[in-house]
């Protein structure tokens, strides 16, 4: 849980001058969400703790080499993704973990589960379209040619006329 | 999918040799964050947070007290 409202960029600037308190604040802001992510992927508290700890330690070690347009959240999530896949590969190479991986992790690779990766974007897009189109749909139903000839719309009629003109 | 297939896929992904479909599959798996575990109580959460921060702090404090020797290339770049 974050303890203060200092902007992230200020904390990163302080990190460059070896401010351990600013670093601790950054750790506290991100560590649980990173831990939670690792837990959902690897189902192991030890691995999740180790990955998050190592990411923050490497951030501290490389603090003087951060690029100018450094985005901490982007950096942390890129690193955690890399670490998760590396950890999974290491686990798969060990025989004792394969059974647990088969039960807990492999179902996540099924097509239905993977579809969830795109679900929030699709849902939000659909919802947005529905909200926008509701008024448009009503007016479409209210138009007299759609009211009296529901099976034929204006687009079909123009298509028929075009075909007739071409034939003529 | 079997663990053996997954092992090969992750191995290729880490080496940068996976085909686009495999890459997409792994990246989609990494992007699936819908199944968040909300069963963790605030106390438990604070405990996990303190544990991780404590470990990191221990490292940071030790690195501040016993700084690493600067590599030769850093000394030369500082000189210029």
mmCIF file of C-alpha atoms in Angstrom:
data_model
loop_
_atom_site.group_PDB
_atom_site.id
_atom_site.type_symbol
_atom_site.label_atom_id
_atom_site.label_comp_id
_atom_site.label_asym_id
_atom_site.label_seq_id
_atom_site.Cartn_x
_atom_site.Cartn_y
_atom_site.Cartn_z
ATOM 1 C CA UNK A 1 0.000 0.000 0.000
ATOM 2 C CA UNK A 2 1.295 3.404 -0.916
ATOM 3 C CA UNK A 3 2.136 5.596 2.076
ATOM 4 C CA UNK A 4 2.339 8.997 0.413
ATOM 5 C CA UNK A 5 1.265 10.827 -2.706
ATOM 6 C CA UNK A 6 4.683 11.837 -4.020
ATOM 7 C CA UNK A 7 4.661 11.705 -7.826
ATOM 8 C CA UNK A 8 6.426 8.712 -9.275
ATOM 9 C CA UNK A 9 8.823 10.815 -11.328
ATOM 10 C CA UNK A 10 9.997 12.609 -8.170
ATOM 11 C CA UNK A 11 10.688 9.263 -6.539
ATOM 12 C CA UNK A 12 12.606 8.076 -9.608
ATOM 13 C CA UNK A 13 14.665 11.282 -9.549
ATOM 14 C CA UNK A 14 15.436 10.674 -5.879
ATOM 15 C CA UNK A 15 16.362 7.095 -6.678
ATOM 16 C CA UNK A 16 19.105 8.401 -8.956
ATOM 17 C CA UNK A 17 20.726 10.102 -5.957
ATOM 18 C CA UNK A 18 20.640 6.883 -3.890
ATOM 19 C CA UNK A 19 17.596 7.780 -1.814
ATOM 20 C CA UNK A 20 16.690 4.499 -0.110
ATOM 21 C CA UNK A 21 13.409 5.897 1.269
ATOM 22 C CA UNK A 22 12.192 6.786 -2.239
ATOM 23 C CA UNK A 23 13.151 3.322 -3.379
ATOM 24 C CA UNK A 24 11.219 1.759 -0.523
ATOM 25 C CA UNK A 25 8.165 3.812 -1.446
ATOM 26 C CA UNK A 26 8.398 2.597 -5.053
ATOM 27 C CA UNK A 27 8.732 -0.971 -3.813
ATOM 28 C CA UNK A 28 5.656 -0.628 -1.631
ATOM 29 C CA UNK A 29 3.633 0.817 -4.499
ATOM 30 C CA UNK A 30 4.325 -2.027 -6.887
ATOM 31 C CA UNK A 31 5.371 -5.096 -4.940
ATOM 32 C CA UNK A 32 1.946 -6.507 -4.181
ATOM 33 C CA UNK A 33 0.546 -6.154 -7.697
ATOM 34 C CA UNK A 34 3.690 -7.811 -9.084
ATOM 35 C CA UNK A 35 3.446 -10.532 -6.454
ATOM 36 C CA UNK A 36 -0.221 -11.103 -7.281
ATOM 37 C CA UNK A 37 0.583 -11.368 -10.984
ATOM 38 C CA UNK A 38 3.317 -13.934 -10.323
ATOM 39 C CA UNK A 39 1.002 -15.883 -8.037
ATOM 40 C CA UNK A 40 -1.746 -16.126 -10.661
ATOM 41 C CA UNK A 41 0.780 -17.353 -13.204
ATOM 42 C CA UNK A 42 3.012 -19.662 -11.181
ATOM 43 C CA UNK A 43 0.838 -20.634 -8.181
ATOM 44 C CA UNK A 44 3.879 -20.538 -5.926
ATOM 45 C CA UNK A 45 4.470 -18.020 -3.151
ATOM 46 C CA UNK A 46 8.202 -18.740 -2.962
ATOM 47 C CA UNK A 47 8.715 -18.152 -6.672
ATOM 48 C CA UNK A 48 6.556 -15.011 -6.644
ATOM 49 C CA UNK A 49 8.466 -13.539 -3.690
ATOM 50 C CA UNK A 50 11.828 -14.381 -5.237
ATOM 51 C CA UNK A 51 10.901 -12.894 -8.631
ATOM 52 C CA UNK A 52 9.604 -9.616 -7.153
ATOM 53 C CA UNK A 53 12.597 -9.310 -4.827
ATOM 54 C CA UNK A 54 15.067 -9.893 -7.666
ATOM 55 C CA UNK A 55 13.323 -7.355 -9.902
ATOM 56 C CA UNK A 56 13.600 -4.629 -7.265
ATOM 57 C CA UNK A 57 17.180 -5.543 -6.459
ATOM 58 C CA UNK A 58 18.146 -5.287 -10.123
ATOM 59 C CA UNK A 59 16.309 -1.937 -10.312
ATOM 60 C CA UNK A 60 18.404 -0.678 -7.386
ATOM 61 C CA UNK A 61 21.614 -1.965 -8.940
ATOM 62 C CA UNK A 62 20.887 -0.398 -12.324
ATOM 63 C CA UNK A 63 19.511 2.882 -10.969
ATOM 64 C CA UNK A 64 22.356 4.929 -12.464
ATOM 65 C CA UNK A 65 21.797 3.484 -15.909
ATOM 66 C CA UNK A 66 18.095 4.251 -16.293
ATOM 67 C CA UNK A 67 17.132 5.864 -19.602
ATOM 68 C CA UNK A 68 15.832 9.443 -19.761
ATOM 69 C CA UNK A 69 12.246 8.515 -20.653
ATOM 70 C CA UNK A 70 12.121 5.758 -18.037
ATOM 71 C CA UNK A 71 8.677 4.364 -17.233
ATOM 72 C CA UNK A 72 8.794 2.378 -14.020
ATOM 73 C CA UNK A 73 5.523 0.501 -14.471
ATOM 74 C CA UNK A 74 6.471 -0.508 -18.013
ATOM 75 C CA UNK A 75 9.918 -1.619 -16.865
ATOM 76 C CA UNK A 76 8.554 -3.632 -13.939
ATOM 77 C CA UNK A 77 5.886 -5.419 -15.951
ATOM 78 C CA UNK A 78 8.307 -6.218 -18.774
ATOM 79 C CA UNK A 79 10.743 -7.643 -16.242
ATOM 80 C CA UNK A 80 8.106 -9.635 -14.387
ATOM 81 C CA UNK A 81 6.839 -11.194 -17.620
ATOM 82 C CA UNK A 82 10.357 -12.206 -18.564
ATOM 83 C CA UNK A 83 11.011 -13.592 -15.096
ATOM 84 C CA UNK A 84 7.743 -15.558 -15.044
ATOM 85 C CA UNK A 85 8.457 -17.297 -18.324
ATOM 86 C CA UNK A 86 12.054 -17.960 -17.269
ATOM 87 C CA UNK A 87 10.854 -19.427 -13.980
ATOM 88 C CA UNK A 88 8.264 -21.574 -15.762
ATOM 89 C CA UNK A 89 10.934 -22.908 -18.088
ATOM 90 C CA UNK A 90 13.209 -23.710 -15.135
ATOM 91 C CA UNK A 91 10.354 -25.517 -13.401
ATOM 92 C CA UNK A 92 9.592 -27.520 -16.536
ATOM 93 C CA UNK A 93 13.200 -28.602 -16.699
ATOM 94 C CA UNK A 94 12.920 -30.018 -13.183
ATOM 95 C CA UNK A 95 11.074 -33.320 -13.087
ATOM 96 C CA UNK A 96 9.560 -32.835 -9.631
ATOM 97 C CA UNK A 97 7.445 -29.823 -10.721
ATOM 98 C CA UNK A 98 5.978 -31.214 -13.945
ATOM 99 C CA UNK A 99 2.939 -32.879 -12.350
ATOM 100 C CA UNK A 100 1.898 -29.694 -10.549
ATOM 101 C CA UNK A 101 2.446 -27.628 -13.707
ATOM 102 C CA UNK A 102 0.268 -30.055 -15.656
ATOM 103 C CA UNK A 103 -2.582 -29.533 -13.205
ATOM 104 C CA UNK A 104 -2.285 -25.824 -12.428
ATOM 105 C CA UNK A 105 -0.542 -23.992 -15.260
ATOM 106 C CA UNK A 106 -1.201 -25.908 -18.484
ATOM 107 C CA UNK A 107 -5.017 -25.388 -18.388
ATOM 108 C CA UNK A 108 -4.256 -21.660 -18.662
ATOM 109 C CA UNK A 109 -2.850 -22.261 -22.155
ATOM 110 C CA UNK A 110 -6.145 -23.579 -23.540
ATOM 111 C CA UNK A 111 -7.832 -21.556 -26.301
ATOM 112 C CA UNK A 112 -10.771 -20.605 -24.047
ATOM 113 C CA UNK A 113 -8.511 -19.292 -21.320
ATOM 114 C CA UNK A 114 -6.290 -17.412 -23.763
ATOM 115 C CA UNK A 115 -9.320 -15.687 -25.236
ATOM 116 C CA UNK A 116 -9.693 -13.939 -21.888
ATOM 117 C CA UNK A 117 -6.541 -11.947 -22.667
ATOM 118 C CA UNK A 118 -8.484 -9.956 -25.235
ATOM 119 C CA UNK A 119 -11.830 -9.995 -23.459
ATOM 120 C CA UNK A 120 -11.753 -6.670 -21.581
ATOM 121 C CA UNK A 121 -10.829 -4.748 -24.727
ATOM 122 C CA UNK A 122 -13.538 -6.448 -26.785
ATOM 123 C CA UNK A 123 -16.128 -5.978 -24.051
ATOM 124 C CA UNK A 124 -15.396 -2.337 -23.618
ATOM 125 C CA UNK A 125 -15.448 -1.793 -27.383
ATOM 126 C CA UNK A 126 -18.786 -3.627 -27.680
ATOM 127 C CA UNK A 127 -20.270 -1.704 -24.809
ATOM 128 C CA UNK A 128 -19.162 1.566 -26.334
ATOM 129 C CA UNK A 129 -20.679 0.604 -29.682
ATOM 130 C CA UNK A 130 -23.937 -0.471 -28.068
ATOM 131 C CA UNK A 131 -24.275 2.807 -26.215
ATOM 132 C CA UNK A 132 -23.570 4.804 -29.346
ATOM 133 C CA UNK A 133 -25.781 2.697 -31.572
ATOM 134 C CA UNK A 134 -28.824 2.558 -29.355
ATOM 135 C CA UNK A 135 -30.122 5.902 -30.600
ATOM 136 C CA UNK A 136 -29.119 5.046 -34.167
ATOM 137 C CA UNK A 137 -30.965 1.719 -33.982
ATOM 138 C CA UNK A 138 -34.150 3.413 -32.852
ATOM 139 C CA UNK A 139 -34.075 5.911 -35.684
ATOM 140 C CA UNK A 140 -33.435 3.069 -38.142
ATOM 141 C CA UNK A 141 -36.613 1.323 -36.957
ATOM 142 C CA UNK A 142 -38.583 4.543 -37.095
ATOM 143 C CA UNK A 143 -37.736 5.297 -40.723
ATOM 144 C CA UNK A 144 -40.856 4.751 -42.810
ATOM 145 C CA UNK A 145 -39.266 2.526 -45.434
ATOM 146 C CA UNK A 146 -37.944 0.223 -42.753
ATOM 147 C CA UNK A 147 -41.254 0.287 -40.930
ATOM 148 C CA UNK A 148 -43.409 -0.746 -43.897
ATOM 149 C CA UNK A 149 -40.897 -2.879 -45.755
ATOM 150 C CA UNK A 150 -38.792 -4.436 -42.991
ATOM 151 C CA UNK A 151 -37.204 -7.037 -45.247
ATOM 152 C CA UNK A 152 -35.947 -4.482 -47.798
ATOM 153 C CA UNK A 153 -33.660 -1.667 -46.805
ATOM 154 C CA UNK A 154 -32.334 1.314 -48.702
ATOM 155 C CA UNK A 155 -28.997 -0.354 -49.373
ATOM 156 C CA UNK A 156 -30.681 -3.303 -51.132
ATOM 157 C CA UNK A 157 -32.807 -0.949 -53.206
ATOM 158 C CA UNK A 158 -29.798 1.058 -54.399
ATOM 159 C CA UNK A 159 -28.016 -2.198 -55.210
ATOM 160 C CA UNK A 160 -31.032 -3.345 -57.296
ATOM 161 C CA UNK A 161 -31.186 0.015 -59.100
ATOM 162 C CA UNK A 162 -27.474 -0.084 -59.863
ATOM 163 C CA UNK A 163 -27.807 -3.597 -61.302
ATOM 164 C CA UNK A 164 -30.755 -2.473 -63.431
ATOM 165 C CA UNK A 165 -28.810 0.507 -64.744
ATOM 166 C CA UNK A 166 -25.826 -1.671 -65.556
ATOM 167 C CA UNK A 167 -28.031 -4.168 -67.388
ATOM 168 C CA UNK A 168 -29.722 -1.361 -69.292
ATOM 169 C CA UNK B 1 -0.808 -29.598 -24.289
ATOM 170 C CA UNK B 2 1.697 -31.650 -22.330
ATOM 171 C CA UNK B 3 4.452 -30.360 -20.079
ATOM 172 C CA UNK B 4 7.023 -31.566 -22.585
ATOM 173 C CA UNK B 5 5.476 -29.474 -25.382
ATOM 174 C CA UNK B 6 5.278 -26.456 -23.088
ATOM 175 C CA UNK B 7 8.900 -26.897 -22.055
ATOM 176 C CA UNK B 8 9.991 -26.845 -25.693
ATOM 177 C CA UNK B 9 7.807 -23.822 -26.410
ATOM 178 C CA UNK B 10 9.088 -21.787 -23.467
ATOM 179 C CA UNK B 11 12.646 -22.782 -24.296
ATOM 180 C CA UNK B 12 12.273 -21.559 -27.872
ATOM 181 C CA UNK B 13 10.538 -18.374 -26.653
ATOM 182 C CA UNK B 14 13.400 -17.550 -24.309
ATOM 183 C CA UNK B 15 15.945 -18.141 -27.059
ATOM 184 C CA UNK B 16 13.932 -15.955 -29.449
ATOM 185 C CA UNK B 17 13.417 -18.877 -31.822
ATOM 186 C CA UNK B 18 9.673 -19.429 -31.414
ATOM 187 C CA UNK B 19 7.311 -19.176 -34.368
ATOM 188 C CA UNK B 20 4.757 -16.294 -34.325
ATOM 189 C CA UNK B 21 1.875 -18.549 -33.219
ATOM 190 C CA UNK B 22 3.848 -19.823 -30.215
ATOM 191 C CA UNK B 23 4.967 -16.330 -29.345
ATOM 192 C CA UNK B 24 1.391 -15.112 -29.479
ATOM 193 C CA UNK B 25 0.203 -17.998 -27.338
ATOM 194 C CA UNK B 26 2.781 -17.317 -24.636
ATOM 195 C CA UNK B 27 2.229 -13.569 -24.733
ATOM 196 C CA UNK B 28 -1.530 -14.067 -24.468
ATOM 197 C CA UNK B 29 -1.001 -16.322 -21.478
ATOM 198 C CA UNK B 30 1.175 -13.679 -19.879
ATOM 199 C CA UNK B 31 -1.465 -11.036 -20.585
ATOM 200 C CA UNK B 32 -4.334 -12.961 -18.989
ATOM 201 C CA UNK B 33 -4.817 -11.165 -15.701
ATOM 202 C CA UNK B 34 -8.537 -11.706 -15.252
ATOM 203 C CA UNK B 35 -8.190 -14.466 -12.672
ATOM 204 C CA UNK B 36 -7.006 -12.251 -9.824
ATOM 205 C CA UNK B 37 -6.994 -13.817 -6.428
ATOM 206 C CA UNK B 38 -9.061 -11.545 -4.207
ATOM 207 C CA UNK B 39 -9.103 -13.973 -1.318
ATOM 208 C CA UNK B 40 -6.014 -12.373 0.269
ATOM 209 C CA UNK B 41 -6.971 -10.358 3.323
ATOM 210 C CA UNK B 42 -5.469 -6.876 3.910
ATOM 211 C CA UNK B 43 -3.433 -8.267 6.831
ATOM 212 C CA UNK B 44 -2.006 -11.016 4.667
ATOM 213 C CA UNK B 45 -1.299 -8.499 1.943
ATOM 214 C CA UNK B 46 0.565 -6.236 4.355
ATOM 215 C CA UNK B 47 2.553 -9.220 5.597
ATOM 216 C CA UNK B 48 3.597 -10.227 2.059
ATOM 217 C CA UNK B 49 4.466 -6.614 1.251
ATOM 218 C CA UNK B 50 6.576 -6.261 4.404
ATOM 219 C CA UNK B 51 8.331 -9.529 3.706
ATOM 220 C CA UNK B 52 9.359 -8.522 0.184
ATOM 221 C CA UNK B 53 10.237 -4.942 1.130
ATOM 222 C CA UNK B 54 12.228 -6.226 4.116
ATOM 223 C CA UNK B 55 14.311 -8.503 1.895
ATOM 224 C CA UNK B 56 14.892 -5.720 -0.635
ATOM 225 C CA UNK B 57 15.726 -3.210 2.111
ATOM 226 C CA UNK B 58 18.271 -5.579 3.599
ATOM 227 C CA UNK B 59 19.999 -5.766 0.232
ATOM 228 C CA UNK B 60 19.815 -1.994 -0.358
ATOM 229 C CA UNK B 61 21.191 -1.205 3.109
ATOM 230 C CA UNK B 62 24.056 -3.627 2.657
ATOM 231 C CA UNK B 63 24.860 -2.185 -0.764
ATOM 232 C CA UNK B 64 24.858 1.338 0.687
ATOM 233 C CA UNK B 65 27.145 0.377 3.583
ATOM 234 C CA UNK B 66 29.444 -1.789 1.484
ATOM 235 C CA UNK B 67 29.413 -0.239 -1.983
ATOM 236 C CA UNK B 68 30.792 -2.268 -4.844
ATOM 237 C CA UNK B 69 34.114 -1.264 -6.314
ATOM 238 C CA UNK B 70 33.551 0.787 -9.441
ATOM 239 C CA UNK B 71 34.444 -1.027 -12.651
ATOM 240 C CA UNK B 72 37.442 0.261 -14.611
ATOM 241 C CA UNK B 73 35.309 1.614 -17.486
ATOM 242 C CA UNK B 74 33.296 3.772 -15.090
ATOM 243 C CA UNK B 75 36.462 5.290 -13.668
ATOM 244 C CA UNK B 76 37.697 6.098 -17.144
ATOM 245 C CA UNK B 77 34.370 7.651 -18.239
ATOM 246 C CA UNK B 78 34.280 9.719 -15.013
ATOM 247 C CA UNK B 79 37.807 10.930 -15.776
ATOM 248 C CA UNK B 80 36.721 12.275 -19.177
#
